PDB file of C-alpha atoms in Angstrom:
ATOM      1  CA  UNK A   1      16.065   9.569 -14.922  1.00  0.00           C
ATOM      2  CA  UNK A   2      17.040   5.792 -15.103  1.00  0.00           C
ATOM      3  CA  UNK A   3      16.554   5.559 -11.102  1.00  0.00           C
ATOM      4  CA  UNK A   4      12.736   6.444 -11.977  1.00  0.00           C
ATOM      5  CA  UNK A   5      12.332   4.152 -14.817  1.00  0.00           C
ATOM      6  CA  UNK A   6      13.301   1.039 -12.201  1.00  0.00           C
ATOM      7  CA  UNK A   7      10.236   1.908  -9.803  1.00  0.00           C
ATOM      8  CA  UNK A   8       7.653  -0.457  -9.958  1.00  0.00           C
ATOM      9  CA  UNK A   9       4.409   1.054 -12.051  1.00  0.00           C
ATOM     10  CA  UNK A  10       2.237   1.546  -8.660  1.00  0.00           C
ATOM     11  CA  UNK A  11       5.027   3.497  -7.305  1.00  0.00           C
ATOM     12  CA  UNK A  12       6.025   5.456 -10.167  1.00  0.00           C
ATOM     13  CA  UNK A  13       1.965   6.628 -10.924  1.00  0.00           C
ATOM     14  CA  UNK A  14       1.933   7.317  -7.068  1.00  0.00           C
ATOM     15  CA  UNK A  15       4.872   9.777  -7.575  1.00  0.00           C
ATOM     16  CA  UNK A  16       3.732  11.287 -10.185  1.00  0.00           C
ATOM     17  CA  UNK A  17       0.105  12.044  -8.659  1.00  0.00           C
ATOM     18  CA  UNK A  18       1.951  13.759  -6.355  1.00  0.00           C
ATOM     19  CA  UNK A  19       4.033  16.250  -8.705  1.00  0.00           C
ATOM     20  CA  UNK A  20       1.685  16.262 -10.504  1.00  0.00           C
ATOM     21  CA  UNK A  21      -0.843  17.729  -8.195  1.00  0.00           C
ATOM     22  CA  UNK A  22       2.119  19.592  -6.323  1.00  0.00           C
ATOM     23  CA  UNK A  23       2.777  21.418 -10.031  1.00  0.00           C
ATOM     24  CA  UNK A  24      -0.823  22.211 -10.563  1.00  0.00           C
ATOM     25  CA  UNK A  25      -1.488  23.695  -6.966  1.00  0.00           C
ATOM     26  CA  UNK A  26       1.868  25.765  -7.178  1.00  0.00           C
ATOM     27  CA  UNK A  27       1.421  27.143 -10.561  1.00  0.00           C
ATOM     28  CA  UNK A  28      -2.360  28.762  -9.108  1.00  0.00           C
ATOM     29  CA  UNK A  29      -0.539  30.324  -6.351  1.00  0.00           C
ATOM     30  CA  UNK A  30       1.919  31.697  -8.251  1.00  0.00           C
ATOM     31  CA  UNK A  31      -0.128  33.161 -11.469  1.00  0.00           C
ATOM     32  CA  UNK A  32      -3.559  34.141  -8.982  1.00  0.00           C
ATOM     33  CA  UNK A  33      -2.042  34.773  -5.647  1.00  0.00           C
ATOM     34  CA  UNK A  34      -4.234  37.462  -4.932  1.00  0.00           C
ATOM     35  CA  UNK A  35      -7.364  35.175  -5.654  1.00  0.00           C
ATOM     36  CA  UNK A  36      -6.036  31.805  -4.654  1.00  0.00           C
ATOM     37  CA  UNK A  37      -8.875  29.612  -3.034  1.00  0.00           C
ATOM     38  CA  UNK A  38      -6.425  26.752  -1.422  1.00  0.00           C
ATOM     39  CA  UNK A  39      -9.427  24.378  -1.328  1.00  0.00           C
ATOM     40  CA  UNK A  40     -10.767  24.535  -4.619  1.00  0.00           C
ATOM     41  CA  UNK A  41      -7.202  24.845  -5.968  1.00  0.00           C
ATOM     42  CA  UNK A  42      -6.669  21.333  -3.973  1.00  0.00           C
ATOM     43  CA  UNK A  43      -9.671  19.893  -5.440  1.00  0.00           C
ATOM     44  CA  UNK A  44      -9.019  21.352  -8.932  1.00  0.00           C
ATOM     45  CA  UNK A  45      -5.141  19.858  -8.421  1.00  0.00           C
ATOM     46  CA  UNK A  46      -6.348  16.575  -7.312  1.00  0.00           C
ATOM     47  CA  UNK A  47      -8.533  16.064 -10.452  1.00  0.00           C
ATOM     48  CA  UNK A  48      -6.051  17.157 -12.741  1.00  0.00           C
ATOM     49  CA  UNK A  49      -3.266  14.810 -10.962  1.00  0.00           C
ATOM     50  CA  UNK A  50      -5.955  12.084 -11.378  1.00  0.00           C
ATOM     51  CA  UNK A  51      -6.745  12.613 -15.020  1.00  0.00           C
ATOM     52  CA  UNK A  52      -2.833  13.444 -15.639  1.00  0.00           C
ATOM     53  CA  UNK A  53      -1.703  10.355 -14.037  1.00  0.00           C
ATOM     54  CA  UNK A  54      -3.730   7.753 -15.573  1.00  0.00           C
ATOM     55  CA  UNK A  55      -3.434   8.860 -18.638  1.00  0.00           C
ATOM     56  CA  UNK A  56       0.400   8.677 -18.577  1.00  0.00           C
ATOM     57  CA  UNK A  57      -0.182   5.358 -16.433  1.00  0.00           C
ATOM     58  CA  UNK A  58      -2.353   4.047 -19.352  1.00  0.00           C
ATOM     59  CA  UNK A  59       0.892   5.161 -22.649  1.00  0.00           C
ATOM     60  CA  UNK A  60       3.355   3.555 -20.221  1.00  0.00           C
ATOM     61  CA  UNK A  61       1.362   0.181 -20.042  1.00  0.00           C
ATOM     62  CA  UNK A  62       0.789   0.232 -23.937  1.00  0.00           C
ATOM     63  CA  UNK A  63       4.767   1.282 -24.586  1.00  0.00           C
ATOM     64  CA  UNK A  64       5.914  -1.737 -22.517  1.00  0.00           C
ATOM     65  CA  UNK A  65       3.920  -3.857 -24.131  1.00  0.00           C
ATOM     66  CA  UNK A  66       4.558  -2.991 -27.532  1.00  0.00           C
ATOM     67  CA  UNK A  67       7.831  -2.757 -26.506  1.00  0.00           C
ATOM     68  CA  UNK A  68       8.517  -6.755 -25.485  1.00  0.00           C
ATOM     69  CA  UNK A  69       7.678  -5.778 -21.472  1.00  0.00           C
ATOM     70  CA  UNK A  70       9.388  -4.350 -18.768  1.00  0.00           C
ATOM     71  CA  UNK A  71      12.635  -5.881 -18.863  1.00  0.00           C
ATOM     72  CA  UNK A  72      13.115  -5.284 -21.931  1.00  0.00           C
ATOM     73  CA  UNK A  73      11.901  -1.493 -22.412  1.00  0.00           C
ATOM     74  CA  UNK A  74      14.126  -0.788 -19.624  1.00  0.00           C
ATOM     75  CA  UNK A  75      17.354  -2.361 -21.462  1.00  0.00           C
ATOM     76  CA  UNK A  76      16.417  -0.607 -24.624  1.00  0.00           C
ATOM     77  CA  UNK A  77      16.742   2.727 -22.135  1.00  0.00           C
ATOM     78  CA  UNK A  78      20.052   1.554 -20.409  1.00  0.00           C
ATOM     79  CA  UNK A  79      21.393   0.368 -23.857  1.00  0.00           C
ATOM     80  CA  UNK A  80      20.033   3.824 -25.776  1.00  0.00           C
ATOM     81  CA  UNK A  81      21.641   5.906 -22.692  1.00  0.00           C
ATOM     82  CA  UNK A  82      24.832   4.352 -22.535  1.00  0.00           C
ATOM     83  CA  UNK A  83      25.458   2.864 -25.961  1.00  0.00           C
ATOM     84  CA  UNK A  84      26.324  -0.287 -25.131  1.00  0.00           C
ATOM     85  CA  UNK A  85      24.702  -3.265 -26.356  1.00  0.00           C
ATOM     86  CA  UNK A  86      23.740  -6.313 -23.558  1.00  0.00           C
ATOM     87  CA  UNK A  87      25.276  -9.580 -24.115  1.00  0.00           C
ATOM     88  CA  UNK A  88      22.120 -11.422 -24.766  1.00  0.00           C
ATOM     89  CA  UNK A  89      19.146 -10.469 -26.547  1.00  0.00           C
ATOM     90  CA  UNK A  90      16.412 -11.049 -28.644  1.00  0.00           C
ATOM     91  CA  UNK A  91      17.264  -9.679 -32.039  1.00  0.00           C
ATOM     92  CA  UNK A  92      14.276  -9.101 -33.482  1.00  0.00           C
ATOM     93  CA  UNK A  93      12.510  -7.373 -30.810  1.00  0.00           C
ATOM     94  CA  UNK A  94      15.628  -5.300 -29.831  1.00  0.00           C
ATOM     95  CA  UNK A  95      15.900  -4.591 -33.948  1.00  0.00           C
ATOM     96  CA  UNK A  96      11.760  -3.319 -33.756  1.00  0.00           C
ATOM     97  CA  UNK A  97      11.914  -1.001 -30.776  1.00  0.00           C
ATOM     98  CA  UNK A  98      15.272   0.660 -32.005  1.00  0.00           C
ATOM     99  CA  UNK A  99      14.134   1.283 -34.860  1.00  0.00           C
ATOM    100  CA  UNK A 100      11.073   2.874 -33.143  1.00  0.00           C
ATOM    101  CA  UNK A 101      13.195   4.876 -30.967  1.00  0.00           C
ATOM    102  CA  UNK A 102      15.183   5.772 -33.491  1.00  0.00           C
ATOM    103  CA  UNK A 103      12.294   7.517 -35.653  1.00  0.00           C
ATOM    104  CA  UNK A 104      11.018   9.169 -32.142  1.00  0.00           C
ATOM    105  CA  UNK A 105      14.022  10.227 -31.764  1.00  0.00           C
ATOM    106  CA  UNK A 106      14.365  12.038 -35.435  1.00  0.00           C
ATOM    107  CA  UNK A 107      10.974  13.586 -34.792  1.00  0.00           C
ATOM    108  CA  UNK A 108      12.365  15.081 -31.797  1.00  0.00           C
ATOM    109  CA  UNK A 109      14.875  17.248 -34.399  1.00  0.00           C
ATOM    110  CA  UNK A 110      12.035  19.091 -35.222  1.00  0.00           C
ATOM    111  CA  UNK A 111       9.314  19.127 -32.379  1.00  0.00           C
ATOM    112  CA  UNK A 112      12.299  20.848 -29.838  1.00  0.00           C
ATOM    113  CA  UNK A 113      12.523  23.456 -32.090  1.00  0.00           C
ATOM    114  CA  UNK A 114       8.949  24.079 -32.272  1.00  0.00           C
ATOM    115  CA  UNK A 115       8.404  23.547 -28.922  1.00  0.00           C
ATOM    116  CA  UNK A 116      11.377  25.913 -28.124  1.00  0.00           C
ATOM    117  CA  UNK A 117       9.842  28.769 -29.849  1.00  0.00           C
ATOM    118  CA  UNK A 118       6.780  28.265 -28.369  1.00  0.00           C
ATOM    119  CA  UNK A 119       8.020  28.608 -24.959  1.00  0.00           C
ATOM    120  CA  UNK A 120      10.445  31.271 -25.563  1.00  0.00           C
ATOM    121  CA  UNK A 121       6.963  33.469 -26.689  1.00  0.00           C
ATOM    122  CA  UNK A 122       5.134  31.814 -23.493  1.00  0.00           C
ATOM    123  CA  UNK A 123       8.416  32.951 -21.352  1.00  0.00           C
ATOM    124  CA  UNK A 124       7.948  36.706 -22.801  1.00  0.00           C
ATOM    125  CA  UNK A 125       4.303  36.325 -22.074  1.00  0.00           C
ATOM    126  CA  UNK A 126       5.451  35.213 -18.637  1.00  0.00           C
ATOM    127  CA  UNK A 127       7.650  38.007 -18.084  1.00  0.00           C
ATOM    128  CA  UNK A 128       5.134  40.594 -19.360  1.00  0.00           C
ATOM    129  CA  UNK A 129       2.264  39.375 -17.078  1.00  0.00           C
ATOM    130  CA  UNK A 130       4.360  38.069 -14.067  1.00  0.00           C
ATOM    131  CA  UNK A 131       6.747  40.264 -13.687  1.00  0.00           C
ATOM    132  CA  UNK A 132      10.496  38.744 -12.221  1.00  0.00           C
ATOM    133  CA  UNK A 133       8.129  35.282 -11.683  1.00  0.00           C
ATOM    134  CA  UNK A 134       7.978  35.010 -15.935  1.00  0.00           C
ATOM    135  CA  UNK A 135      11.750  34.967 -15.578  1.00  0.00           C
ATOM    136  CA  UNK A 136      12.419  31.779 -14.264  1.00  0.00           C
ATOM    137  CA  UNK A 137       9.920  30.271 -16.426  1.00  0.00           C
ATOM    138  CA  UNK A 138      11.623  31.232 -19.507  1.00  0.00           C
ATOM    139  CA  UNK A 139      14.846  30.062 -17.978  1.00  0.00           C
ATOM    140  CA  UNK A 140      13.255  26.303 -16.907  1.00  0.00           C
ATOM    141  CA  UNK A 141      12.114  26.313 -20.747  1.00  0.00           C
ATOM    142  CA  UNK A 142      15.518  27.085 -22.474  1.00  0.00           C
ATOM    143  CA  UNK A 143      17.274  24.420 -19.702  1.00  0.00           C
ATOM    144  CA  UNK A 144      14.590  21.905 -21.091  1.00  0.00           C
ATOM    145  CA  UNK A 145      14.803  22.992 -24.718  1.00  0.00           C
ATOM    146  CA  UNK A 146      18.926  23.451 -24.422  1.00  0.00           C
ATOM    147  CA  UNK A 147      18.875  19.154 -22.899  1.00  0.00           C
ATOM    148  CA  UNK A 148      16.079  17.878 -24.903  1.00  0.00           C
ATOM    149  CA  UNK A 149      18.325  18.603 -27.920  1.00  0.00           C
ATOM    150  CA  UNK A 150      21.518  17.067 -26.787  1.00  0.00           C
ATOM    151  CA  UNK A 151      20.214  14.291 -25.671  1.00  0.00           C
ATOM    152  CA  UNK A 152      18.500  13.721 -28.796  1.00  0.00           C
ATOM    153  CA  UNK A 153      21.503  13.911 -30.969  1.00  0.00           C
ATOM    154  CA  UNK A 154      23.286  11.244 -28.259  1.00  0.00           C
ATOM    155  CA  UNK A 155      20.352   9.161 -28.190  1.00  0.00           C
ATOM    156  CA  UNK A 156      20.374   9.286 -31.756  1.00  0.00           C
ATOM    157  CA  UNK A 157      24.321   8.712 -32.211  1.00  0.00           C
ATOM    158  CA  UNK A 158      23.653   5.443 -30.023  1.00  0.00           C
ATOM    159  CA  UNK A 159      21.053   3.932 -31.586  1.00  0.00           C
ATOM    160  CA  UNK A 160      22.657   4.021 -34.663  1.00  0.00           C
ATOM    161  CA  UNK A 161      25.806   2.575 -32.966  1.00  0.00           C
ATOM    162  CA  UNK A 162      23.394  -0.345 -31.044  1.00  0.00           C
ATOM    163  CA  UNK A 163      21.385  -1.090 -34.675  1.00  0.00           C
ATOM    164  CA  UNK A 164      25.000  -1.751 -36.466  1.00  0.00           C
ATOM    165  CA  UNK A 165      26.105  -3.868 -33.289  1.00  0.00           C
ATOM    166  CA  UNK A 166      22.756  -5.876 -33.536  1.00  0.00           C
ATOM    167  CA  UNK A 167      22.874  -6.590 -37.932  1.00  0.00           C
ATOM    168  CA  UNK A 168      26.997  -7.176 -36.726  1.00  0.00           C
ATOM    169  CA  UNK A 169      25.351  -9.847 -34.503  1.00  0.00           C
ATOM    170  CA  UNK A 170      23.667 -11.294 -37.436  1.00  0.00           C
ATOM    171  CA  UNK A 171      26.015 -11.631 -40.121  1.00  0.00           C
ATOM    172  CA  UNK A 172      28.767 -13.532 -37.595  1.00  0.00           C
ATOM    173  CA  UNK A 173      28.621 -17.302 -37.418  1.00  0.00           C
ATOM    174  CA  UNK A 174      26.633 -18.404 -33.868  1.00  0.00           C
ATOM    175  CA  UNK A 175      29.381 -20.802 -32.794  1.00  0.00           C
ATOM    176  CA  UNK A 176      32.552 -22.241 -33.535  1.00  0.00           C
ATOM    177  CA  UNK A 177      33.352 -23.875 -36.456  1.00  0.00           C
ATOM    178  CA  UNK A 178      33.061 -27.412 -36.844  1.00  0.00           C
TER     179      UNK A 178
END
């Protein structure tokens, strides 16, 4: 995930057009492969990739700037992911967005949960009205659900580990004494 968080923003939105458009064109030959129309699924895929992709586009370019910018929105990721604090930074703004990933984070503890039920009952919906197809559905959703929780409680054990490093930072003396 951290190799697609270093593309540039024009390449990442290009990529995801693409999947984006891939996932909605696969998903209409899977559910109506009897009536699948290839080109108005294309068209009907290329809209939604357009719609999907700017809209994400347009939440990344508001979290990095709320966030300080690029550089640092993608330390905040390395630093959440690995736990490990940088050398150098800017305490307030490194204090603000942890503590905004930090309370994303503990609203994950309860949308997972939600979201897991809700796509177990889509899975046995899926494996009701798609037969064998329904199956791998539900199993994509519990992988998701089953990750989406531990790495919430890891994010969450970091954070907490980088926001005592950081008000460490600030109680210690900047330099030798005189």
């Amino acid at each position: 995930m951290h190799r697609i968080r270093k593309l540039p923003l024009p390449a990442l939105l290009a990529l995801l057009f693409v999947l984006f458009g891939a996932f909605w064109f696969g998903i209409g030959f899977v559910v109506d492969a009897h009536g699948f129309d290839p080109v108005e699924r294309a068209v009907g895929s290329l809209v939604y990739a357009a719609v999907a992709t700017v809209g994400l586009g347009a939440l990344i370019v508001l979290r990095q700037r709320r966030g300080g910018g690029d550089d640092v929105v993608r330390g905040i990721h390395r630093a959440v992911r690995t736990g490990e604090l940088p050398s150098q930074v800017d305490r307030a703004t490194w204090l603000r967005a942890l503590e905004s990933a930090r309370w994303r984070y503990r609203n994950n503890r309860v949308v997972v949960p939600v979201s897991a039920a809700v796509a177990i009952a889509l899975g046995v919906w899926a494996v009701v009205a798609l037969g064998p197809t329904g199956w791998v559905f539900l199993a994509v959703c519990l992988a998701l659900t089953a990750y989406a929780a531990w790495e919430t409680r890891r994010a969450l054990r970091n954070i907490e580990r980088l926001l005592e490093q950081l008000r460490g930072r600030a109680t210690q003396p900047d330099g030798p004494p005189a």
